Amino acid sequence: MDQAKKWIKEIPVSFVVEIGRDQKKIEDILNWRKGVTIQLNDSKSNVLNIYVNNKLYGTGSVLRKPTGEMDLKVTQKRLKEEEVLKCLEEY
């Protein structure tokens, strides 16, 4: 591994875990209050999308610990190591 790849692997990056998507009217959003339940169109499968630098990295599922904390289990990795490094370099 060359020095640049070794260095870039040490950079902390944020990632996003998405549970679902939908579109709502502004009127509906303005009526949201604490405790409201919002149905998402594509959340039926319980598959979470994992994004790194706005690129789909893979999918996962939530693991709930007895303490109530949650972890993310990666169930499918869609980007290879070279692709992840490339998307980080673009950032």
C-alpha atoms as a printed R data frame, in Angstrom:
   type eleno elety resid chain resno       x      y      z
1  ATOM     1    CA   MET     A     1   0.000  0.000  0.000
2  ATOM     2    CA   ASP     A     2   1.428  3.347 -0.915
3  ATOM     3    CA   GLN     A     3   1.761  6.153  1.634
4  ATOM     4    CA   ALA     A     4  -1.213  8.155  0.284
5  ATOM     5    CA   LYS     A     5  -3.649  5.258  0.749
6  ATOM     6    CA   LYS     A     6  -2.288  4.574  4.218
7  ATOM     7    CA   TRP     A     7  -2.738  8.223  5.171
8  ATOM     8    CA   ILE     A     8  -6.257  8.547  3.755
9  ATOM     9    CA   LYS     A     9  -7.444  5.477  5.674
10 ATOM    10    CA   GLU     A    10  -6.798  7.362  8.934
11 ATOM    11    CA   ILE     A    11  -9.179 10.233  8.105
12 ATOM    12    CA   PRO     A    12 -12.456 10.043 10.048
13 ATOM    13    CA   VAL     A    13 -15.535 10.356  7.834
14 ATOM    14    CA   SER     A    14 -19.219 10.628  8.577
15 ATOM    15    CA   PHE     A    15 -21.751  8.236  7.220
16 ATOM    16    CA   VAL     A    16 -25.535  8.292  6.974
17 ATOM    17    CA   VAL     A    17 -27.908  5.415  7.653
18 ATOM    18    CA   GLU     A    18 -31.256  5.878  5.940
19 ATOM    19    CA   ILE     A    19 -34.366  4.058  7.115
20 ATOM    20    CA   GLY     A    20 -36.627  5.167  4.269
21 ATOM    21    CA   ARG     A    21 -37.739  7.919  1.943
22 ATOM    22    CA   ASP     A    22 -40.953  9.585  0.989
23 ATOM    23    CA   GLN     A    23 -42.345 12.916 -0.125
24 ATOM    24    CA   LYS     A    24 -44.823 14.948  1.883
25 ATOM    25    CA   LYS     A    25 -46.620 18.194  1.274
26 ATOM    26    CA   ILE     A    26 -45.292 21.199  3.176
27 ATOM    27    CA   GLU     A    27 -48.726 21.490  4.776
28 ATOM    28    CA   ASP     A    28 -48.357 17.984  6.233
29 ATOM    29    CA   ILE     A    29 -44.845 18.686  7.535
30 ATOM    30    CA   LEU     A    30 -46.015 21.898  9.220
31 ATOM    31    CA   ASN     A    31 -48.632 19.840 11.087
32 ATOM    32    CA   TRP     A    32 -46.090 17.378 12.543
33 ATOM    33    CA   ARG     A    33 -45.968 17.428 16.317
34 ATOM    34    CA   LYS     A    34 -44.111 15.450 18.934
35 ATOM    35    CA   GLY     A    35 -45.273 11.841 18.857
36 ATOM    36    CA   VAL     A    36 -46.572 11.872 15.269
37 ATOM    37    CA   THR     A    37 -46.001  8.681 13.271
38 ATOM    38    CA   ILE     A    38 -44.787  9.208  9.713
39 ATOM    39    CA   GLN     A    39 -45.186  6.355  7.251
40 ATOM    40    CA   LEU     A    40 -42.365  5.895  4.751
41 ATOM    41    CA   ASN     A    41 -43.147  4.391  1.339
42 ATOM    42    CA   ASP     A    42 -40.039  2.242  1.004
43 ATOM    43    CA   SER     A    43 -39.482  1.108  4.594
44 ATOM    44    CA   LYS     A    44 -41.304 -2.247  4.406
45 ATOM    45    CA   SER     A    45 -38.197 -4.401  4.102
46 ATOM    46    CA   ASN     A    46 -36.396 -3.161  7.257
47 ATOM    47    CA   VAL     A    47 -33.264 -2.722  5.131
48 ATOM    48    CA   LEU     A    48 -31.217  0.370  5.940
49 ATOM    49    CA   ASN     A    49 -29.164  2.099  3.254
50 ATOM    50    CA   ILE     A    50 -25.644  3.123  4.321
51 ATOM    51    CA   TYR     A    51 -24.103  6.138  2.574
52 ATOM    52    CA   VAL     A    52 -20.474  7.253  2.773
53 ATOM    53    CA   ASN     A    53 -19.798 10.656  1.218
54 ATOM    54    CA   ASN     A    54 -23.273 10.566 -0.409
55 ATOM    55    CA   LYS     A    55 -22.499  7.285 -2.215
56 ATOM    56    CA   LEU     A    56 -24.370  4.098 -1.425
57 ATOM    57    CA   TYR     A    57 -21.870  1.942  0.462
58 ATOM    58    CA   GLY     A    58 -24.198 -0.938  1.265
59 ATOM    59    CA   THR     A    59 -27.167 -2.035  3.323
60 ATOM    60    CA   GLY     A    60 -27.645 -3.068  6.899
61 ATOM    61    CA   SER     A    61 -30.028 -3.778  9.711
62 ATOM    62    CA   VAL     A    62 -30.432 -2.561 13.279
63 ATOM    63    CA   LEU     A    63 -29.344 -4.735 16.179
64 ATOM    64    CA   ARG     A    64 -30.832 -3.720 19.507
65 ATOM    65    CA   LYS     A    65 -28.835 -4.548 22.624
66 ATOM    66    CA   PRO     A    66 -30.517 -5.499 25.910
67 ATOM    67    CA   THR     A    67 -29.353 -2.101 27.249
68 ATOM    68    CA   GLY     A    68 -31.483 -0.333 24.608
69 ATOM    69    CA   GLU     A    69 -28.496  0.817 22.557
70 ATOM    70    CA   MET     A    70 -28.540  0.141 18.843
71 ATOM    71    CA   ASP     A    71 -25.806 -1.080 16.510
72 ATOM    72    CA   LEU     A    72 -25.713 -1.319 12.744
73 ATOM    73    CA   LYS     A    73 -25.011 -4.690 11.131
74 ATOM    74    CA   VAL     A    74 -23.713 -4.393  7.558
75 ATOM    75    CA   THR     A    75 -25.551 -7.020  5.531
76 ATOM    76    CA   GLN     A    76 -24.361 -6.130  2.045
77 ATOM    77    CA   LYS     A    77 -21.315 -4.177  0.912
78 ATOM    78    CA   ARG     A    78 -21.730 -2.632 -2.534
79 ATOM    79    CA   LEU     A    79 -18.505 -0.647 -2.817
80 ATOM    80    CA   LYS     A    80 -15.084 -2.250 -3.005
81 ATOM    81    CA   GLU     A    81 -12.190 -0.809 -1.002
82 ATOM    82    CA   GLU     A    82 -10.813  0.993 -4.065
83 ATOM    83    CA   GLU     A    83 -14.210  2.612 -4.730
84 ATOM    84    CA   VAL     A    84 -14.510  3.781 -1.115
85 ATOM    85    CA   LEU     A    85 -11.034  5.324 -1.231
86 ATOM    86    CA   LYS     A    86 -11.879  7.001 -4.535
87 ATOM    87    CA   CYS     A    87 -15.083  8.558 -3.183
88 ATOM    88    CA   LEU     A    88 -13.132  9.841 -0.156
89 ATOM    89    CA   GLU     A    89 -10.501 11.378 -2.416
90 ATOM    90    CA   GLU     A    90 -13.299 13.200 -4.297
91 ATOM    91    CA   TYR     A    91 -14.422 14.740 -1.020
